[in-house]
CSV table of C-alpha atoms in Angstrom, one decimal:
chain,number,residue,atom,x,y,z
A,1,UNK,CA,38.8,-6.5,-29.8
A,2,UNK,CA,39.5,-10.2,-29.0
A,3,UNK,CA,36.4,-12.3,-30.3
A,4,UNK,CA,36.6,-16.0,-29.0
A,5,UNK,CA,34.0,-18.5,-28.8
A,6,UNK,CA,32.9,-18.8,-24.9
A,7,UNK,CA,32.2,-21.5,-22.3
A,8,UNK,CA,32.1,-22.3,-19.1
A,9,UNK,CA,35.8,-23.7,-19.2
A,10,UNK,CA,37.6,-20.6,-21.3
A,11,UNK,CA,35.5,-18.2,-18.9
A,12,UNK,CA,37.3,-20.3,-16.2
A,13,UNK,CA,41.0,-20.4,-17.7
A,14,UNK,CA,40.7,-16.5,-19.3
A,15,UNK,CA,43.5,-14.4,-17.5
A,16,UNK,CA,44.1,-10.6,-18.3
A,17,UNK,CA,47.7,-9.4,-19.6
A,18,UNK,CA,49.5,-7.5,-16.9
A,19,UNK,CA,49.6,-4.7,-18.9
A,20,UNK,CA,45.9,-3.5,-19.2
A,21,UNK,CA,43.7,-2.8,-16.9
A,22,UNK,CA,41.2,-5.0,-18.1
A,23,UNK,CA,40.3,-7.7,-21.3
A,24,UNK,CA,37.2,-7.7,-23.4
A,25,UNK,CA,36.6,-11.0,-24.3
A,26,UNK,CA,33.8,-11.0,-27.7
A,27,UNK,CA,31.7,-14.3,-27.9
A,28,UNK,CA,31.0,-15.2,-31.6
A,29,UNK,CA,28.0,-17.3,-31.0
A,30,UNK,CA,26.2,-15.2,-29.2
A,31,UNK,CA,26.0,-11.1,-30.6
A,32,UNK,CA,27.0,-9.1,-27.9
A,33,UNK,CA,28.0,-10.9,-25.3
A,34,UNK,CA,31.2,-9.8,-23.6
A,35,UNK,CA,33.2,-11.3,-20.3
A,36,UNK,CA,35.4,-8.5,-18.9
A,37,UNK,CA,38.7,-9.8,-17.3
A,38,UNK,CA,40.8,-7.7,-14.8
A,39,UNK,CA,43.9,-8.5,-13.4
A,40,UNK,CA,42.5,-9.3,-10.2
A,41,UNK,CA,41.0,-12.2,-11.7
A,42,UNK,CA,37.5,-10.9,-11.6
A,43,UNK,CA,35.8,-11.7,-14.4
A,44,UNK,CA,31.7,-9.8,-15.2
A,45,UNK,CA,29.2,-10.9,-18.0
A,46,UNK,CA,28.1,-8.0,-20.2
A,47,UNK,CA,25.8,-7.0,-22.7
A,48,UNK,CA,26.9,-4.9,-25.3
A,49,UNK,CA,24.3,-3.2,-27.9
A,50,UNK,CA,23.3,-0.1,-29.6
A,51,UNK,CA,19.7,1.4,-28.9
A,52,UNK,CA,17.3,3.2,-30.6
A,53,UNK,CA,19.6,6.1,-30.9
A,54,UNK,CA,22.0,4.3,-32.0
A,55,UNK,CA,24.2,4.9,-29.5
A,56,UNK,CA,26.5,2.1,-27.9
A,57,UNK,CA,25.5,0.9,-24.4
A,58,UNK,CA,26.3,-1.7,-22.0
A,59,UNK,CA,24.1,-3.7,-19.6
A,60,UNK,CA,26.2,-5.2,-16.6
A,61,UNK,CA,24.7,-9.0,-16.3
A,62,UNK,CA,26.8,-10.5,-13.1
A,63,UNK,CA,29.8,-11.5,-11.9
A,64,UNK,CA,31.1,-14.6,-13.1
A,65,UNK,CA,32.1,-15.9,-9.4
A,66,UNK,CA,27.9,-15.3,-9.0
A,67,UNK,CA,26.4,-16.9,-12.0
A,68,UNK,CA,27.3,-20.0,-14.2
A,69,UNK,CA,28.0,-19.3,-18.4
A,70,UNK,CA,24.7,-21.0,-19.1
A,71,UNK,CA,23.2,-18.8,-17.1
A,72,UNK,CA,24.7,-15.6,-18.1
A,73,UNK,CA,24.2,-16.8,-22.1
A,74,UNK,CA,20.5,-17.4,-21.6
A,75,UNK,CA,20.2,-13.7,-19.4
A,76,UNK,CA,22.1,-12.0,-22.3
A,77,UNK,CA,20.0,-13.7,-25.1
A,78,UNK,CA,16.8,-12.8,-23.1
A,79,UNK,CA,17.7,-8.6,-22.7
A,80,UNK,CA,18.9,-9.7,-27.0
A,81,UNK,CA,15.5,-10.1,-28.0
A,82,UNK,CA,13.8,-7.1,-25.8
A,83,UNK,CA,16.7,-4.8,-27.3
A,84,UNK,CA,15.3,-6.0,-31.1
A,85,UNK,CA,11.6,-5.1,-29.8
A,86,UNK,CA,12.8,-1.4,-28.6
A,87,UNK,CA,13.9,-2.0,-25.1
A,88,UNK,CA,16.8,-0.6,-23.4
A,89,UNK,CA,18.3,-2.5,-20.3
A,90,UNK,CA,20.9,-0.4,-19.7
A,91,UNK,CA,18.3,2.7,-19.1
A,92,UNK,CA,15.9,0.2,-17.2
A,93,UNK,CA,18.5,-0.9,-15.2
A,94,UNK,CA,19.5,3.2,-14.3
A,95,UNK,CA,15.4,4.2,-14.1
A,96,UNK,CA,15.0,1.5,-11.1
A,97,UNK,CA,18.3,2.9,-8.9
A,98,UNK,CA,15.9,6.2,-9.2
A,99,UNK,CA,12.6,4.9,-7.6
A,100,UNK,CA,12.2,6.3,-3.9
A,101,UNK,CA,11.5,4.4,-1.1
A,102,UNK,CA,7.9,5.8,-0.1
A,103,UNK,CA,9.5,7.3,3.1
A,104,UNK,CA,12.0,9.4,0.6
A,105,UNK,CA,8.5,10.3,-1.7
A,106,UNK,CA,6.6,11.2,1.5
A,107,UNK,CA,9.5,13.6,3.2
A,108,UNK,CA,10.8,15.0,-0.2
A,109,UNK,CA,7.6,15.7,-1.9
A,110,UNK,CA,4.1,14.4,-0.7
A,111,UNK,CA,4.0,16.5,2.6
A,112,UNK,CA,5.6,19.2,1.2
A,113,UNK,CA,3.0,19.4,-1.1
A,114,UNK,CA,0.3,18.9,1.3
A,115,UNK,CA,1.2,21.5,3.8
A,116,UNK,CA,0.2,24.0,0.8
A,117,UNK,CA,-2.7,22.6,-0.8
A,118,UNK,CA,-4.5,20.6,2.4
A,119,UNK,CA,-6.0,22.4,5.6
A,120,UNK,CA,-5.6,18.7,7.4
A,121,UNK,CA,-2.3,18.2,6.4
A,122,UNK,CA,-1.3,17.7,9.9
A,123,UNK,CA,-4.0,14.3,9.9
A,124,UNK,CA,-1.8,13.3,6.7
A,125,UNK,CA,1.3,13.5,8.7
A,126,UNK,CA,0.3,11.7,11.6
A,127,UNK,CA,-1.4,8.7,9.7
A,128,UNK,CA,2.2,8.6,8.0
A,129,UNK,CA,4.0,8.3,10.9
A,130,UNK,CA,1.9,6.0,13.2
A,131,UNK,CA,1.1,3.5,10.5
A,132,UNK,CA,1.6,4.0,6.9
A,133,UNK,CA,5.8,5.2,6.9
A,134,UNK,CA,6.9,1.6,9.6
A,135,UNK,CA,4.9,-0.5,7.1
A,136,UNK,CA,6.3,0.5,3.9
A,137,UNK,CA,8.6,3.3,4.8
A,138,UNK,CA,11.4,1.7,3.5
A,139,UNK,CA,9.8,-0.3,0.4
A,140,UNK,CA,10.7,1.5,-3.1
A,141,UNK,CA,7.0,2.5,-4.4
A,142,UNK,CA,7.2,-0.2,-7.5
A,143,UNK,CA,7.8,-3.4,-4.3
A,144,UNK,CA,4.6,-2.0,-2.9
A,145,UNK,CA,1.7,-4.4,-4.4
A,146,UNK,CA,-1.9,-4.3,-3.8
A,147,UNK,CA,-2.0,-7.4,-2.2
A,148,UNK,CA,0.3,-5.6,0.7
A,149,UNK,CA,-2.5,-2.9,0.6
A,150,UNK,CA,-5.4,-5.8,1.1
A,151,UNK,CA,-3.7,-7.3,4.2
A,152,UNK,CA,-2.8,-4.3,5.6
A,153,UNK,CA,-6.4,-3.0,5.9
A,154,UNK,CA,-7.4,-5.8,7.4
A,155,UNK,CA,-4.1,-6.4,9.7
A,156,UNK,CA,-5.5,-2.8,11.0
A,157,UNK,CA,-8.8,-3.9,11.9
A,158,UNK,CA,-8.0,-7.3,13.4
A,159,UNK,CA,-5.9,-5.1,15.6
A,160,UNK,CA,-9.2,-3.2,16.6
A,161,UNK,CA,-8.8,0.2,14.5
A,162,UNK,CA,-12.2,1.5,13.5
A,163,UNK,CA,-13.0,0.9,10.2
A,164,UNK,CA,-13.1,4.6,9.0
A,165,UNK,CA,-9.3,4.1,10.4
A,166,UNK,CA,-8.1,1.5,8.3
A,167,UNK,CA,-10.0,3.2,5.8
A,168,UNK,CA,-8.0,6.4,5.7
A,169,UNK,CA,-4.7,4.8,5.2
A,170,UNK,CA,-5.9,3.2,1.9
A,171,UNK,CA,-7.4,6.5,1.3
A,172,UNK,CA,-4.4,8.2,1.9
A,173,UNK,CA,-1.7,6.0,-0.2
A,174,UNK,CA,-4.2,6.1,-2.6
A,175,UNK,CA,-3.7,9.6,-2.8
A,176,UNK,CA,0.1,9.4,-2.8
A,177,UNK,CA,0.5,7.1,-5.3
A,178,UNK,CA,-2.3,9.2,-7.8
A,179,UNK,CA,0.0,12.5,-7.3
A,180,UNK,CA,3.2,10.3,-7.3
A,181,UNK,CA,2.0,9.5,-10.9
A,182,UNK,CA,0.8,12.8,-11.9
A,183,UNK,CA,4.3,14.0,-11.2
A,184,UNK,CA,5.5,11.2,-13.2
A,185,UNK,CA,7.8,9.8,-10.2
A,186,UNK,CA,9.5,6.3,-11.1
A,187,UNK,CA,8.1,3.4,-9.9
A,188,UNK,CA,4.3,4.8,-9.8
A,189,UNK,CA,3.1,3.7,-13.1
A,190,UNK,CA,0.6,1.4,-10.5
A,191,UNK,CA,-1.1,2.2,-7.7
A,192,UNK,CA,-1.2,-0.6,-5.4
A,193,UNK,CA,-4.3,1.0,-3.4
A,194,UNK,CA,-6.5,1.1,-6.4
A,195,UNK,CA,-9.3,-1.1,-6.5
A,196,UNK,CA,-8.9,-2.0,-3.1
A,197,UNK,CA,-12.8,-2.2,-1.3
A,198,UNK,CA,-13.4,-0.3,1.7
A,199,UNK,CA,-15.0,-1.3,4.9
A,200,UNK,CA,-18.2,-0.1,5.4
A,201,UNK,CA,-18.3,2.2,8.3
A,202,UNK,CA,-20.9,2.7,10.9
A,203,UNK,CA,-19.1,4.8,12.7
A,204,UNK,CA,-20.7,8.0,11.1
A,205,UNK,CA,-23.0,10.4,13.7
A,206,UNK,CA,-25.7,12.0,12.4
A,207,UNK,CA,-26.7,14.5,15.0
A,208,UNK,CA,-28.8,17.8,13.9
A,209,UNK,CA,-30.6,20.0,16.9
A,210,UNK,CA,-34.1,21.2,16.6
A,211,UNK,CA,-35.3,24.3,17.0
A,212,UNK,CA,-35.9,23.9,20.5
A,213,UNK,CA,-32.7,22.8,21.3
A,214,UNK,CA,-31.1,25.6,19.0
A,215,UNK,CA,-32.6,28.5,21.6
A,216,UNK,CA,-31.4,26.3,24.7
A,217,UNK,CA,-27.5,26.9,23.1
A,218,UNK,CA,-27.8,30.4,22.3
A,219,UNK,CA,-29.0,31.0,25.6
A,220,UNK,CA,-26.1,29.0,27.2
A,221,UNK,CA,-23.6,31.0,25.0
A,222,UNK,CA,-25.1,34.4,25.9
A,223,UNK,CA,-24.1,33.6,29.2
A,224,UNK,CA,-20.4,32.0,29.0
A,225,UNK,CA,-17.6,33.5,30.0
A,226,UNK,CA,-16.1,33.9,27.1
A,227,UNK,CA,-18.0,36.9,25.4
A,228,UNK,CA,-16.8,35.6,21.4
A,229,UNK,CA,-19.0,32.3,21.7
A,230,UNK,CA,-22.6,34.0,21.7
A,231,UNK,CA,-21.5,35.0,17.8
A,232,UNK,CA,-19.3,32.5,16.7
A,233,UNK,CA,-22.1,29.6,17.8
A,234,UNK,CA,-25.1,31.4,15.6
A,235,UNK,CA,-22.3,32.5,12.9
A,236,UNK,CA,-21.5,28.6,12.7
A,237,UNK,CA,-25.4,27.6,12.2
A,238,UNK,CA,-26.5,30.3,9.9
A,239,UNK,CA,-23.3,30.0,7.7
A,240,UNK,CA,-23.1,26.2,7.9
A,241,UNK,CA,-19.3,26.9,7.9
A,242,UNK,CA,-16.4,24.5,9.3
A,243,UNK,CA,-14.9,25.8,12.9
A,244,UNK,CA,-11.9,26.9,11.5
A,245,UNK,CA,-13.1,28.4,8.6
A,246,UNK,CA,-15.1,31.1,10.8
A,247,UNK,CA,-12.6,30.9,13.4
A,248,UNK,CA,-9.6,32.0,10.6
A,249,UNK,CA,-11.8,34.3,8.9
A,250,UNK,CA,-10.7,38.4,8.1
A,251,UNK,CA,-13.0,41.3,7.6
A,252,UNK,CA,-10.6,41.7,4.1
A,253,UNK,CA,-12.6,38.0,3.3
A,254,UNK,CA,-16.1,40.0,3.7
A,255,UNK,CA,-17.7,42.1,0.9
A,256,UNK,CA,-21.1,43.3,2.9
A,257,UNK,CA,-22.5,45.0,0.0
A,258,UNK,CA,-22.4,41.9,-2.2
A,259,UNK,CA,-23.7,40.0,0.8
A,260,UNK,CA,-21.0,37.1,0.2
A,261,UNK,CA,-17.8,35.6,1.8
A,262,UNK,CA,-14.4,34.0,0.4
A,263,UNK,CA,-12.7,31.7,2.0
A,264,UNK,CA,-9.7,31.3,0.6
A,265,UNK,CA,-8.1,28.1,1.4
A,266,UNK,CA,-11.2,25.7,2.0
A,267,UNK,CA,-10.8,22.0,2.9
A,268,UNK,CA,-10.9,20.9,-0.6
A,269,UNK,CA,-7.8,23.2,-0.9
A,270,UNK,CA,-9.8,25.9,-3.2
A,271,UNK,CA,-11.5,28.7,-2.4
A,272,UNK,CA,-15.1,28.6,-2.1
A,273,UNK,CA,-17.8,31.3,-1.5
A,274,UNK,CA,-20.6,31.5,0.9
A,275,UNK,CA,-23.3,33.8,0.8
A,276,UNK,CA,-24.3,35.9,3.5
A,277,UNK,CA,-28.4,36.1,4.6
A,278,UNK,CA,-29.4,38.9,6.4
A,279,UNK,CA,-29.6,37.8,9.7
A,280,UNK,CA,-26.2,36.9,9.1
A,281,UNK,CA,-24.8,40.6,8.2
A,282,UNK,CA,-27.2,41.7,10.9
A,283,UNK,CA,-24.8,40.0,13.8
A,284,UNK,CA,-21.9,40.9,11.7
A,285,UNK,CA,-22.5,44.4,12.5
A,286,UNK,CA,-23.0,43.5,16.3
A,287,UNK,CA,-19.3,42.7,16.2
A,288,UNK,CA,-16.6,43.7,18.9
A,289,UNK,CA,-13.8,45.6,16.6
A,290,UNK,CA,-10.0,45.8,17.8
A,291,UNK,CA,-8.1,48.4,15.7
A,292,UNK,CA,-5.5,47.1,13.7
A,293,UNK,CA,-7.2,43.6,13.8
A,294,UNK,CA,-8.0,41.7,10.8
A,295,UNK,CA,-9.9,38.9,12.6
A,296,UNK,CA,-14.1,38.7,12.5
A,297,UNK,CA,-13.7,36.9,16.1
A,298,UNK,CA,-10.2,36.7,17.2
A,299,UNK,CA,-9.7,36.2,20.7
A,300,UNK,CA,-9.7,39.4,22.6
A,301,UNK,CA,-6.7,38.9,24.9
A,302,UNK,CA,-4.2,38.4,22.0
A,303,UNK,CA,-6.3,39.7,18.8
A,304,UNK,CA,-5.8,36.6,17.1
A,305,UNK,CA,-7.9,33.5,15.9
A,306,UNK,CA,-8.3,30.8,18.9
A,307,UNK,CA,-6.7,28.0,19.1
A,308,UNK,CA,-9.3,26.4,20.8
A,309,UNK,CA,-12.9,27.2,22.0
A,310,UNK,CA,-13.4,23.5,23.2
A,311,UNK,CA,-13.8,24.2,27.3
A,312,UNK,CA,-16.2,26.9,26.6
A,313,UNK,CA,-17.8,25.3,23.9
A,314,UNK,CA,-18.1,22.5,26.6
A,315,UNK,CA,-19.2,24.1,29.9
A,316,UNK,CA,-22.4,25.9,26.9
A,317,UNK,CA,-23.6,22.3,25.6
A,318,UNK,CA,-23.2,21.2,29.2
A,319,UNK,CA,-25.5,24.4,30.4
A,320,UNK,CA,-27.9,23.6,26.9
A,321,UNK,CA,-28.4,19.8,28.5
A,322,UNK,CA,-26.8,18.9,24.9
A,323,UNK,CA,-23.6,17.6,26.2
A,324,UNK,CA,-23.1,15.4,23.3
A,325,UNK,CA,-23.2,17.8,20.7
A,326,UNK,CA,-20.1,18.0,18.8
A,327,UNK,CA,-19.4,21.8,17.2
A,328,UNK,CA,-19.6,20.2,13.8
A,329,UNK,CA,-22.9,19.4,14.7
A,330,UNK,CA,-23.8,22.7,13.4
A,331,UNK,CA,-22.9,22.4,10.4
A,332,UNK,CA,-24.7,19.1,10.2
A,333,UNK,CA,-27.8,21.2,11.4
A,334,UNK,CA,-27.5,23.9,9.0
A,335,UNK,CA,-27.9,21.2,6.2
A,336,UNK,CA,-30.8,19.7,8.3
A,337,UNK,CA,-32.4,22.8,8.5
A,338,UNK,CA,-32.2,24.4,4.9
A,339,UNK,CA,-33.9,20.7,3.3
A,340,UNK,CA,-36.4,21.1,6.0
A,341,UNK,CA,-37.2,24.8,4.6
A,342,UNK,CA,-37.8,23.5,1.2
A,343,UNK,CA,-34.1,24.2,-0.5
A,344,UNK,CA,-33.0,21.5,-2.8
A,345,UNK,CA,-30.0,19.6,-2.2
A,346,UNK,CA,-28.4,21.5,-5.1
A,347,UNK,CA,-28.3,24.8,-3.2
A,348,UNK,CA,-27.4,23.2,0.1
A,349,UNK,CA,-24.4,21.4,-1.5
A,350,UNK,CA,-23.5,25.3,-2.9
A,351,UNK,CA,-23.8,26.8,0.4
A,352,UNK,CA,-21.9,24.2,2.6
A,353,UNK,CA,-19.0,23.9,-0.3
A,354,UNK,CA,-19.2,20.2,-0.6
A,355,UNK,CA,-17.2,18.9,-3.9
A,356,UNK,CA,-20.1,15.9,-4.1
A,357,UNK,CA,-23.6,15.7,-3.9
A,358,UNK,CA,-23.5,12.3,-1.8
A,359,UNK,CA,-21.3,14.0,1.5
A,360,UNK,CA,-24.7,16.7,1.4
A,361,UNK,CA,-26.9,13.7,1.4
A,362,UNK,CA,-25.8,12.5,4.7
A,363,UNK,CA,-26.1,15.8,6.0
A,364,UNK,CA,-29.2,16.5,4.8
A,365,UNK,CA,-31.4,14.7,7.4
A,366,UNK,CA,-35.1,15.1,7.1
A,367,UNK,CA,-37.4,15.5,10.4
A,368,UNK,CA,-40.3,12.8,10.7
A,369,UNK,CA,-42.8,15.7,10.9
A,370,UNK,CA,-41.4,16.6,7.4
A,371,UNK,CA,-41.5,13.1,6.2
A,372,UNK,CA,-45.3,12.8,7.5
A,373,UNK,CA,-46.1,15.7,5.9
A,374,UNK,CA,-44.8,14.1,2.8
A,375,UNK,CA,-46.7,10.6,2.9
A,376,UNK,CA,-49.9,12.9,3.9
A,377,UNK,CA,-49.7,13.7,0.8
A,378,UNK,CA,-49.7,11.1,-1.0
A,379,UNK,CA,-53.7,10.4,-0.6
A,380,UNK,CA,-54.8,13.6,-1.8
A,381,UNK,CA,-52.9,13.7,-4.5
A,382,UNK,CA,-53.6,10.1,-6.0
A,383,UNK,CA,-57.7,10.8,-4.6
A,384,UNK,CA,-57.0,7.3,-2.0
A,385,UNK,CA,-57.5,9.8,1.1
A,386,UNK,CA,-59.2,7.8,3.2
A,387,UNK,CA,-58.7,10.1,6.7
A,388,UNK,CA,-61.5,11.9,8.2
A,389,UNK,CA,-61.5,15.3,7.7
């Protein structure tokens, strides 16, 4: 084990013997510092150490054709004094080469995932590919800052995204990062998106029909072609379900006795349960049934859920005069029409399987006869009624 003091001119002048395949050169001055000849002539600064196991390891520092001896002595007393404090280099220096690039993350393990635990995977997948995968695609997750995440939102809406857009793709690496942490993956000790403000979106529609405009639809169903949409219209408002939830739905999913229905993969990813009223179990029983078919409304031709019910669903709202009534609209109505009744936004949040009490508050929209109703009352119970009888 050769030990010789080093500089910069017996780093330049060291050769290796012919007869080894290499020369470890020991500096005395500075504890652990080693310059490995070959016979090449390529010489590499090391440090040599033992960590907290006690076990001997070896931190490559650079080639000596890259770096000058002063600035190889100052790197290896630097990594010195983090080694006395408990760090290890060498296991640093092997921990970075296995950080993913987010592209690797979100093929190898994010949509993976997703596919199994998220009904909108597919939304997931596309923001990943249109926007989020050529920004950062190639970026290991530690080089992703939250700077990047800052000018990126608002690159997106200076290039005339909606707001709720550039929203969702903090929203959604976010997400990746939080589960890339849960599952302890290298390099997302920080998540970049956190913290980062959102746009305030206006983009929102509240729309919720009235009574009146609830008969005009179930009269325009009764009479479309397609036979399924008088019950899955009037399912959709008296369950307050999502489209695809009713759409998707089994008689197995049913228990009529108990009055109540599981869904077993919501959009939250759980399963959630949804009472049945009467009325409901009522036009359950009115039901077309196909033996061997598991489907509440499946479409008749092949006995399995639609894939779409949009043109009919169209040429009804059309018929209704409510063309621009979206079929989530329902659902919006349901809410609408269950705080109108009286029911606290406790039980509608229960019954339309919201995680959080603020996404029922938007739904829950209030009529102005309600609202009247509510002021009206205000004088006769604080004795200031001043309106004539």
């Amino acid at each position: 084990m050769p030990t010789i003091t080093l500089d910069a001119n017996t780093v330049r002048t060291a050769t290796c013997p012919a007869d080894k395949k290499k020369l470890d050169l020991y500096d005395t001055a500075t504890p652990g510092s080693v310059l490995e000849v070959r016979p090449s002539g390529g010489k590499t600064y090391y440090l040599r150490y033992r960590d907290a196991h006690g076990k001997q390891r070896q931190h490559r520092i650079g080639d000596a054709a890259g770096i000058s001896f002063e600035q190889a002595r100052n790197a290896v007393q630097t990594l010195r004094a983090k080694v006395i404090l408990g760090d290890n280099p060498a296991e640093d220096k092997k921990l970075l080469r296995t950080i993913p690039t987010l592209e690797a993350f979100a093929t190898d393990r994010y949509l993976p995932y997703v596919k199994g635990a998220k009904r909108s995977w597919d939304t997931d997948e596309s923001f990943l590919r249109n926007h989020v995968l050529p920004r950062w695609g190639k970026c290991h997750l530690d080089e992703i800052q939250q700077q990047d995440v800052i000018e990126f939102h608002h690159a997106l809406q200076a290039k005339g995204y909606a707001p709720a857009t550039a929203n969702r793709v903090v929203i959604l690496t976010r997400y990746m990062f939080n589960l890339a942490k849960k599952w302890k993956i290298p390099g997302a000790e920080h998540n970049p998106a956190s913290g980062v403000e959102l746009f305030e979106e206006n983009n929102k529609r509240e729309r919720f029909l009235n009574a009146e405009e609830v008969q005009r639809l179930v009269a325009a169903v009764r009479a479309s072609d397609n036979r399924q949409l008088q019950y899955i219209v009037p399912l959709l408002l008296l369950l307050g379900c999502r489209k695809r939830e009713l759409l998707g739905s089994q008689w197995d999913h049913f228990d009529l006795e108990r009055r109540a229905w599981r869904i077993p993969l919501s959009k939250t990813g759980k399963a959630r349960h949804v009472p049945l009223s009467a009325d409901v179990i009522a036009l359950l029983h009115q039901l077309p049934r196909w033996n061997r078919c598991a489907y509440v409304v499946p479409n008749p031709k092949t006995q399995k859920p639609y894939v779409s019910v949009f043109y009919s669903w169209d040429t009804a709202r059309k018929q209704a005069g409510l063309p621009e009534v979206r079929m989530h609209d329902l659902r919006h109505s349901t809410a609408s029409f269950l705080v109108n009744s009286g029911r606290s936004l406790y039980e509608v949040q229960k019954i339309l399987g919201h995680t959080q009490l603020k996404t029922t508050q938007r739904y829950a929209h209030l009529s102005q006869a309600t609202l009247l109703e509510a002021v009206d009352s205000l004088g006769q119970v604080s004795g200031l009624s001043l309106a004539v009888a």
